Short mmCIF file of C-alpha atoms and ligand atoms in Angstrom, two decimals:
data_model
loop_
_atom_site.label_atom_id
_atom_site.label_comp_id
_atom_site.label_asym_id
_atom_site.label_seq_id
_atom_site.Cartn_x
_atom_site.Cartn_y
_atom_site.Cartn_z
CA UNK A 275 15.66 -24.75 22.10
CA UNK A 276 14.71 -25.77 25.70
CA UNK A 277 13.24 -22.97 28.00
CA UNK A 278 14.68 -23.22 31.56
CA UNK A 279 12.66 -21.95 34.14
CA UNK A 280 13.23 -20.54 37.39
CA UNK A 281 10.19 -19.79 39.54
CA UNK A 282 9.88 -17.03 41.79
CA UNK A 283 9.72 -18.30 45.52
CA UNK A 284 7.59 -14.90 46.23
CA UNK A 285 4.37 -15.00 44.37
CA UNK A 286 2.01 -12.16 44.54
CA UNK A 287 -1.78 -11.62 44.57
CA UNK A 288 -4.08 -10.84 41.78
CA UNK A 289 -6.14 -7.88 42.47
CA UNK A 290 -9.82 -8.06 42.40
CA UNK A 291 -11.38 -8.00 39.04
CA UNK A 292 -13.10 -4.83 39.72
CA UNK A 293 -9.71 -2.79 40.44
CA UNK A 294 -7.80 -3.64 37.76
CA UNK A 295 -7.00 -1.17 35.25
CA UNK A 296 -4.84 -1.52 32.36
CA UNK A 297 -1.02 -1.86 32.44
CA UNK A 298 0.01 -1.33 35.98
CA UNK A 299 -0.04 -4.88 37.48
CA UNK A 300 2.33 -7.10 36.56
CA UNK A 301 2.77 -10.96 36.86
CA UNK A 302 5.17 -13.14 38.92
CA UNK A 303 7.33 -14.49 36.12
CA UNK A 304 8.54 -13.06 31.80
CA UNK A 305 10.50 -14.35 29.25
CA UNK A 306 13.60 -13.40 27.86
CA UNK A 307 15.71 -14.52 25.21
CA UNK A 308 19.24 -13.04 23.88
CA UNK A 309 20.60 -12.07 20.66
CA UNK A 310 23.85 -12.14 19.21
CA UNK A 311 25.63 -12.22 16.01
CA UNK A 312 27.25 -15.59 16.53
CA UNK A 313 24.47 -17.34 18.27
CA UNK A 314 21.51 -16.04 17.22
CA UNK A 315 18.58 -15.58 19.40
CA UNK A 316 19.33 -18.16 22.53
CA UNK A 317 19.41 -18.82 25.74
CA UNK A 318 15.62 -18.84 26.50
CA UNK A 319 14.75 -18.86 29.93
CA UNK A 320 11.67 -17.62 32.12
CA UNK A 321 12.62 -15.91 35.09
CA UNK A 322 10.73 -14.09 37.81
CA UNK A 323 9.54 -10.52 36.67
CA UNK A 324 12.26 -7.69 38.11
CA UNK A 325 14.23 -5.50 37.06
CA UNK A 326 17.23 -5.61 34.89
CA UNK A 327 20.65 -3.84 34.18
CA UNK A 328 21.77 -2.83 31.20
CA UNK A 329 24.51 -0.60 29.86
CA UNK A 330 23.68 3.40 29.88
CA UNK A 331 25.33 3.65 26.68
CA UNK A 332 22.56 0.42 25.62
CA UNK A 333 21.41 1.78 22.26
CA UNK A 334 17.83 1.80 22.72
CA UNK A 335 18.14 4.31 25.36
CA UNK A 336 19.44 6.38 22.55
CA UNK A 337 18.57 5.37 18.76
CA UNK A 338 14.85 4.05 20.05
CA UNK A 339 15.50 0.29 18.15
CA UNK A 340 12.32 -1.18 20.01
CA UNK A 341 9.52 -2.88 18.42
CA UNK A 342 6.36 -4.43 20.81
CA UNK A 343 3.52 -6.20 20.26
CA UNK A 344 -0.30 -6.38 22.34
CA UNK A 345 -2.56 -8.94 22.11
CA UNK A 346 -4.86 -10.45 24.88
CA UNK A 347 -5.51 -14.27 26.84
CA UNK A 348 -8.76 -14.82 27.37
CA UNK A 349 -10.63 -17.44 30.39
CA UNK A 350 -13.67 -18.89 28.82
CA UNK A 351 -16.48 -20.03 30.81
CA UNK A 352 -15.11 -23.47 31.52
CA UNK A 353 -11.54 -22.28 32.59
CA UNK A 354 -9.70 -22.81 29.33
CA UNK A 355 -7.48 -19.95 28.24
CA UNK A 356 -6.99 -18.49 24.76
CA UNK A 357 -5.58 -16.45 22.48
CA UNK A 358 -6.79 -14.52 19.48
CA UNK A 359 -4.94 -14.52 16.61
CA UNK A 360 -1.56 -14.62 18.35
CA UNK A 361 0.48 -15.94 15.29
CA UNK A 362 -0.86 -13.06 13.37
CA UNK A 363 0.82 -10.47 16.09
CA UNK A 364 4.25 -12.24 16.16
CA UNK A 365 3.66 -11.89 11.95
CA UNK A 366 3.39 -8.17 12.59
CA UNK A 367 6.51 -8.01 15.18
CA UNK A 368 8.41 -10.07 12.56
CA UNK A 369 7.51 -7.16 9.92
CA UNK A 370 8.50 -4.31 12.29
CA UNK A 371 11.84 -6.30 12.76
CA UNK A 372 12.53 -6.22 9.37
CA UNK A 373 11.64 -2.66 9.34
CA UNK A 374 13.86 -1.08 12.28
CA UNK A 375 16.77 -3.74 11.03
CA UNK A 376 16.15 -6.43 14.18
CA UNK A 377 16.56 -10.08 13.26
CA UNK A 378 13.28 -11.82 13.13
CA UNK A 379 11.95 -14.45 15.78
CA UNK A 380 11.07 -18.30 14.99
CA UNK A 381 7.07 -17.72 15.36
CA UNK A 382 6.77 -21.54 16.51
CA UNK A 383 9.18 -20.61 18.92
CA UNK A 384 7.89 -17.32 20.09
CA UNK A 385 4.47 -18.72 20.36
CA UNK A 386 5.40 -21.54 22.68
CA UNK A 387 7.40 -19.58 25.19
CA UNK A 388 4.00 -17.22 25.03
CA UNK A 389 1.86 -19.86 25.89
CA UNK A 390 4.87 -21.52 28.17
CA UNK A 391 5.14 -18.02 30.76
CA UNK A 392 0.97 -18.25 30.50
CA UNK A 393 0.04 -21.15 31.60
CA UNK A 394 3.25 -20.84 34.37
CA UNK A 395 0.77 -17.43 35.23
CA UNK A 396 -2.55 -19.25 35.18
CA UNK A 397 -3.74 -17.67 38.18
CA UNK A 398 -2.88 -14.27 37.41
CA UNK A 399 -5.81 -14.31 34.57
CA UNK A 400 -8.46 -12.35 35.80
CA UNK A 401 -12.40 -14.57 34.62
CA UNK A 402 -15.07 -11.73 34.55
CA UNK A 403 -16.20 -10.83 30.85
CA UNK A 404 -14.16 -7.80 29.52
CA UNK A 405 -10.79 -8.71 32.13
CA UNK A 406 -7.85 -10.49 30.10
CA UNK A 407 -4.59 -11.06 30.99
CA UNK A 408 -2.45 -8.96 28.37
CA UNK A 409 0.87 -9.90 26.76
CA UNK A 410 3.30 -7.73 25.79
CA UNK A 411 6.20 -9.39 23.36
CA UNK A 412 9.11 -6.81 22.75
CA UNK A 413 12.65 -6.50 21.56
CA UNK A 414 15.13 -3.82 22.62
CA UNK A 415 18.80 -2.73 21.20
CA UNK A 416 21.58 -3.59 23.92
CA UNK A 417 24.76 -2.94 22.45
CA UNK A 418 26.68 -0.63 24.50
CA UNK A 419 27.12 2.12 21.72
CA UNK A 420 27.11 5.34 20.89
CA UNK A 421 26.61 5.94 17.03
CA UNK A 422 23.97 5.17 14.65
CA UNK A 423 23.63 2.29 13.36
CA UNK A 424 21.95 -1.18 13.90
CA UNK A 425 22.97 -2.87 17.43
CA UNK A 426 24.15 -6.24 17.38
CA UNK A 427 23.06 -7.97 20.54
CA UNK A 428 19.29 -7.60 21.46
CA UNK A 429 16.89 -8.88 24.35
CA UNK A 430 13.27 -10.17 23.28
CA UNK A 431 11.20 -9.95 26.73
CA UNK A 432 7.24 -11.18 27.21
CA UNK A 433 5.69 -9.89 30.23
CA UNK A 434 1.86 -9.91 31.09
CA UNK A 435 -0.50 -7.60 32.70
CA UNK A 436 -3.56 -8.98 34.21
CA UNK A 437 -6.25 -5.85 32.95
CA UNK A 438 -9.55 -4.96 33.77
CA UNK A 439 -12.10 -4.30 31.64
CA UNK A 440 -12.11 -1.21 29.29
CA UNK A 441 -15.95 -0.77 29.48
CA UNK A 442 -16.41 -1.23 33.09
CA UNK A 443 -18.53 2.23 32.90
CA UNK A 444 -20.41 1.22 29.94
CA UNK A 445 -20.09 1.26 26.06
CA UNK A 446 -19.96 5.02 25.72
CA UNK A 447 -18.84 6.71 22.51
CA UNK A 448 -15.98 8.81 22.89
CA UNK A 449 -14.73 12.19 21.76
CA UNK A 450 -11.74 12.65 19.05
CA UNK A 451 -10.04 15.40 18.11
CA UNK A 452 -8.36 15.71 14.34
CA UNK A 453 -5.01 17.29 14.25
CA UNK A 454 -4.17 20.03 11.65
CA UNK A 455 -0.76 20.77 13.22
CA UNK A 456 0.79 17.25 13.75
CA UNK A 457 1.53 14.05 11.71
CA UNK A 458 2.01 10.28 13.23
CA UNK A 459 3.90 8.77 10.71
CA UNK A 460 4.83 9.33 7.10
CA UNK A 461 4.73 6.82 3.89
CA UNK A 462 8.10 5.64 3.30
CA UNK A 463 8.59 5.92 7.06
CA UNK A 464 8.25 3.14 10.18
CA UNK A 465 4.22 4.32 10.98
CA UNK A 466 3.45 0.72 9.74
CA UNK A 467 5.30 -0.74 12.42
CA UNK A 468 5.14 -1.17 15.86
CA UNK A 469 8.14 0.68 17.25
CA UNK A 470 8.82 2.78 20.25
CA UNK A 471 9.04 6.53 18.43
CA UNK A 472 5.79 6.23 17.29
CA UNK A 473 4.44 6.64 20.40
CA UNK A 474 7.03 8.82 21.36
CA UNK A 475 5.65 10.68 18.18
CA UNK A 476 2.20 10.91 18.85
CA UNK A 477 2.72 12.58 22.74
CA UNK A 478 2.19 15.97 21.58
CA UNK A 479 -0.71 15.84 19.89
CA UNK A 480 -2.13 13.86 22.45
CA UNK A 481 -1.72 16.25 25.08
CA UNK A 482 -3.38 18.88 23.22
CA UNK A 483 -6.56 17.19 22.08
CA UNK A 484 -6.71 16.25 26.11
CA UNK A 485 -6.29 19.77 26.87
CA UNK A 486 -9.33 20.33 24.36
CA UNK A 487 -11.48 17.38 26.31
CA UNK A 488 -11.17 15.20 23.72
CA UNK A 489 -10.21 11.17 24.74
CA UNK A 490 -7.80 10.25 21.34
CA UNK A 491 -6.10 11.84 18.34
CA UNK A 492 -7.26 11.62 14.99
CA UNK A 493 -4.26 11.76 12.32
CA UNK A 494 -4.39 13.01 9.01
CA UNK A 495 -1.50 11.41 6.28
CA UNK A 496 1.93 13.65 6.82
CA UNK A 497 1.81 14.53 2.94
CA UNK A 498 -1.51 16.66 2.47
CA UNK A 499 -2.76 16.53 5.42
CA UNK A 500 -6.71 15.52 4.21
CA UNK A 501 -6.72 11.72 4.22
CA UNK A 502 -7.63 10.04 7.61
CA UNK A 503 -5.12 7.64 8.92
CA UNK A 504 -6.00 6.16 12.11
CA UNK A 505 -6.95 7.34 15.54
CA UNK A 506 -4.36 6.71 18.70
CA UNK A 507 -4.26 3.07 19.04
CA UNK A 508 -6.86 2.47 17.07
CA UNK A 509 -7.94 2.03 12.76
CA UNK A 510 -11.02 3.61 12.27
CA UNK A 511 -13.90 2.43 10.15
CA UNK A 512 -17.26 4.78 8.93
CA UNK A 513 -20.40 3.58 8.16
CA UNK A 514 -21.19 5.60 5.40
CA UNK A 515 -24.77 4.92 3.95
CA UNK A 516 -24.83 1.12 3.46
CA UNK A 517 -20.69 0.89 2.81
CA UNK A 518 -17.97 0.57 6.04
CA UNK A 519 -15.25 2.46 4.94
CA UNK A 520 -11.80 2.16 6.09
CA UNK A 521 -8.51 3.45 5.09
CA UNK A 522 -6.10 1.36 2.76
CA UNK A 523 -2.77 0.77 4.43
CA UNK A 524 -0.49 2.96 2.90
CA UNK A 525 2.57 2.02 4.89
CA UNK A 526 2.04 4.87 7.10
CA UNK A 527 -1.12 3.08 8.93
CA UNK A 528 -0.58 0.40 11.89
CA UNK A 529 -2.30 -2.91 10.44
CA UNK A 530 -4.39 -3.65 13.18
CA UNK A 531 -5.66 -7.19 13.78
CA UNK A 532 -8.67 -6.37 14.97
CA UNK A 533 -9.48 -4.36 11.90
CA UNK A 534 -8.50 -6.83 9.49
CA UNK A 535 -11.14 -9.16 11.90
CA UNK A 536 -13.67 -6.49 11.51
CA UNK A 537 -13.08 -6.80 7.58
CA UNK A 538 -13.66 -10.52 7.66
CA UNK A 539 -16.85 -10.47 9.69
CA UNK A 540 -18.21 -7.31 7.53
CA UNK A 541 -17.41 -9.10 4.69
CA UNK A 542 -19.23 -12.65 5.98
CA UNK A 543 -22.07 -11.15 7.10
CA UNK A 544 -22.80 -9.32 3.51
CA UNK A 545 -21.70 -5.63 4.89
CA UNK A 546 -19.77 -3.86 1.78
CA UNK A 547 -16.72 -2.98 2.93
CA UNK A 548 -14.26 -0.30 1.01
CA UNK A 549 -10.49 0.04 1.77
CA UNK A 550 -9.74 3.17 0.76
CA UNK A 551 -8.35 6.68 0.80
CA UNK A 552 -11.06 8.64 2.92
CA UNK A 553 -10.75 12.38 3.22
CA UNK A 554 -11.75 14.57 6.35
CA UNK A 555 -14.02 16.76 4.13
CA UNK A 556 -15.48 13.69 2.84
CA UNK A 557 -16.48 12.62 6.41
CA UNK A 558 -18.10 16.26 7.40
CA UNK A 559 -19.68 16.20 4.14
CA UNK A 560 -21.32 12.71 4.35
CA UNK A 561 -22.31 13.70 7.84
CA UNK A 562 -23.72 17.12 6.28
CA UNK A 563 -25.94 14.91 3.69
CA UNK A 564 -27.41 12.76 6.72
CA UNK A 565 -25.10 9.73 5.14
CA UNK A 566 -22.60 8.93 8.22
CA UNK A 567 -24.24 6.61 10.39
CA UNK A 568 -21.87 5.29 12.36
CA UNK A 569 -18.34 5.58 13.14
CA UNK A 570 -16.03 3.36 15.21
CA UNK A 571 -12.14 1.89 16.32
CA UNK A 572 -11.07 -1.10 16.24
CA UNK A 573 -7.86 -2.18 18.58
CA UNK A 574 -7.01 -4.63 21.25
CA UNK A 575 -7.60 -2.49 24.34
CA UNK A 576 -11.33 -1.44 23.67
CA UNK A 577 -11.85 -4.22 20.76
CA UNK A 578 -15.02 -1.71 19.25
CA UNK A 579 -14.70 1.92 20.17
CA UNK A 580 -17.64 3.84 19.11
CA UNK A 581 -17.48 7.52 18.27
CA UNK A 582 -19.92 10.10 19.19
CA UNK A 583 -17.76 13.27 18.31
CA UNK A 584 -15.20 14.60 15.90
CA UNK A 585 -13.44 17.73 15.97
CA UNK A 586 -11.65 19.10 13.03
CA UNK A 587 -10.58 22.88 13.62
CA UNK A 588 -13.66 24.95 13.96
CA UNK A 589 -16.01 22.47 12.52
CA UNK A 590 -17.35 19.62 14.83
CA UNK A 591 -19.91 16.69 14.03
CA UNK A 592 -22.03 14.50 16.18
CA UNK A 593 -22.57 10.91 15.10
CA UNK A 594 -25.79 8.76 16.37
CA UNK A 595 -27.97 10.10 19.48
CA UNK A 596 -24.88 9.46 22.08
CA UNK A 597 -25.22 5.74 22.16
CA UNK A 598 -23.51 3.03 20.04
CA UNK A 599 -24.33 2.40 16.97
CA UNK A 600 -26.03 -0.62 16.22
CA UNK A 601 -23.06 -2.04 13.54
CA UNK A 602 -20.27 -1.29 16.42
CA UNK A 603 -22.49 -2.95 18.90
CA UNK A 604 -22.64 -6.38 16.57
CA UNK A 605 -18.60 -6.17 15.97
CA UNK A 606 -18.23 -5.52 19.33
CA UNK A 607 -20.42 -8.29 21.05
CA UNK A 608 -19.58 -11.19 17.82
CA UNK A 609 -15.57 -10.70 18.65
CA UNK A 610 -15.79 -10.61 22.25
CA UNK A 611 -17.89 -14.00 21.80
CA UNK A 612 -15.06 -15.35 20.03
CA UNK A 613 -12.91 -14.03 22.44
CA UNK A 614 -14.56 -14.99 25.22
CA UNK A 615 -15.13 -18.60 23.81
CA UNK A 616 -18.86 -17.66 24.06
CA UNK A 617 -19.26 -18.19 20.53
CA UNK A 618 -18.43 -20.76 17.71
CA UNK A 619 -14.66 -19.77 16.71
CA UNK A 620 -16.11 -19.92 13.02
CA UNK A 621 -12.78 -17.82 12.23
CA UNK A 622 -10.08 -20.51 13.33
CA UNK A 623 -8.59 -17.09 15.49
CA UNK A 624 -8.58 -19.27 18.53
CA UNK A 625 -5.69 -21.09 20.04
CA UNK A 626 -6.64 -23.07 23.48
CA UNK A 627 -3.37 -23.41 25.50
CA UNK A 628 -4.24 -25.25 28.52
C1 PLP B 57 -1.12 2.92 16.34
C2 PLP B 57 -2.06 1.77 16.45
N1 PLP B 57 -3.01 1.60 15.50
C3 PLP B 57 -3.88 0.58 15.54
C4 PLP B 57 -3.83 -0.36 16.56
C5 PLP B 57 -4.81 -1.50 16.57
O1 PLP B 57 -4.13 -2.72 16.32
P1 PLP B 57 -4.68 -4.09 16.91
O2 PLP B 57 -6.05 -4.26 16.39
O3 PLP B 57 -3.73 -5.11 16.39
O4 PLP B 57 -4.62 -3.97 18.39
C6 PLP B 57 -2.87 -0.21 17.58
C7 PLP B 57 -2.80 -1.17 18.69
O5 PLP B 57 -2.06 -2.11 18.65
C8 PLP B 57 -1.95 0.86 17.52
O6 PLP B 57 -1.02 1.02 18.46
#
């Protein structure tokens, strides 16, 4: 399929490296592609970023059939640009298709209209270390309906976000809060997948560990309410003696890519590493034996996230002295290398686009 493009006569301005946050600036140009029934996905195009109509009755609006993907393009010292582990992301999106009943995308495809609306957008990625130009891939429901069921037609967008850099005020460790009233996701359920109502799903919970002064949500599974699942859009790893612990993916569990990439490095560099059910108690307990050393996210916004605090009803725990741990420092700075093209892509993560 050929992509026709039609550039934007008005181009806008970058902001500064320094203001840019995350998610609010948006480029000149996106993607889209249509779906039907007797045509499949077609008509690709690139168009210049606006807004667009769509039916009221559109079933997303009303059934939430929406799946999205994150991932990040990165400028590397000598001005190329590249991705990490983009294939693996469309991989994911293909899953969550199959999950919320979307037909899949052609990843060859997908990937070069990614890299097509990118290097059209060049300009727009910001150079300092921790900036990135993010892409965000995602599929809606557009049939004009009113009943459950699975819509026929669909759109498949990509717009970027030129963002600044999530540790602009330093590595700190941040606070989370457990909660014992709400659950993310369920096995059996869509929690594996990236789709709208998760989000939706997590609100609540979010709002109250905020009113608390705590940064992200900690979720326990939806069946006993003990295990630890992940924490808002992050997996969470703990260092507990010499063995990072994670939790399996039970289906209920976004697979994150930068936790399988923390995995792989642990792994290479001769760090046991344990997927596998880990229970609250067991957390407070290793921390009450002097055995938690460390514990951390892993997503695409922060890459490492370091924790310094967990809350869990009346019971709270400190980790570390307030810094980052040393093990989240090495993740941290050995992907952002990658990332960066500062370091050796050793991994094969790296696709150079320009
Ligand atoms: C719920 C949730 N868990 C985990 C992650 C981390 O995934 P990744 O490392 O692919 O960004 C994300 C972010 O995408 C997320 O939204």
């Amino acid at each position: 399929m050929k992509i026709k493009v039609t550039r934007t006569p008005e181009t806008g301005t970058r902001p500064k490296d320094e203001d840019l946050g995350f998610g609010t600036v948006f480029t000149d140009h996106m993607f889209v592609m249509d779906y039907d029934m007797e045509k499949g996905w077609h008509d690709p195009r690139i168009e210049p970023f606006s807004e667009f109509s769509l039916s009221p009755a559109a079933m997303v609006f009303h059934y939430g059939q929406a799946i999205f993907e994150g991932l990040k393009a990165y400028k590397t010292p000598e001005g190329k640009i590249q991705l990490f582990r983009a294939r693996d992301n469309y991989k994911r999106m293909n899953r969550s298709a199959r999950g919320l009943c979307i037909p899949e995308l052609d990843i060859d495809f997908a990937m070069e209209a990614m890299k097509e609306l990118i290097r059209l957008e060049e300009k727009w990625i910001p150079e300092t270390l921790g900036t990135s130009l993010y892409v965000r891939p995602f599929i809606i429901a557009t049939d004009p309906f009113l009943g459950v069921r699975s819509s026929f037609t669909f759109k498949f967008f990509i717009i970027l976000s030129p963002v600044g850099a999530y540790y602009a005020e330093g590595f700190n460790p941040v606070k989370i809060w457990v909660s014992k009233s709400h659950v993310r996701a369920v096995r059996g359920g869509v929690g594996e997948f990236k789709t709208a109502g998760n989000y939706a799903a997590s609100l609540f919970a979010g709002e109250m560990a905020k009113k608390e002064g705590y940064a992200q949500v900690m979720w326990l599974d939806a069946l006993e309410q003990k295990y630890i699942e992940e924490v808002g859009a992050m997996n969470i790893f703990f260092m507990i003696d010499d063995t990072l612990v994670t939790p399996n993916l039970t289906g209920s569990i976004l697979p994150g890519i930068t936790r399988y990439s923390v995995i792989d490095l642990a792994r290479k560099w001769g760090i046991k590493v344990k997927e596998s059910k880990i229970g609250i108690d067991e957390v407070f307990s290793a921390h009450e034996q002097g055995r938690l050393k460390e514990v951390f996210g892993s997503g695409t916004a922060a890459v490492i996230s370091p924790v310094g605090e967990i809350r869990y009803g009346d019971r709270m725990i400190h980790i570390g002295d307030g810094t980052p741990g040393e093990t989240a420092m090495k993740f941290y700075d050995a992907l952002t290398a990658i990332q960066y093209g500062r370091a050796e892509d050793t991994e094969s993560w790296i696709e150079v686009i320009n």
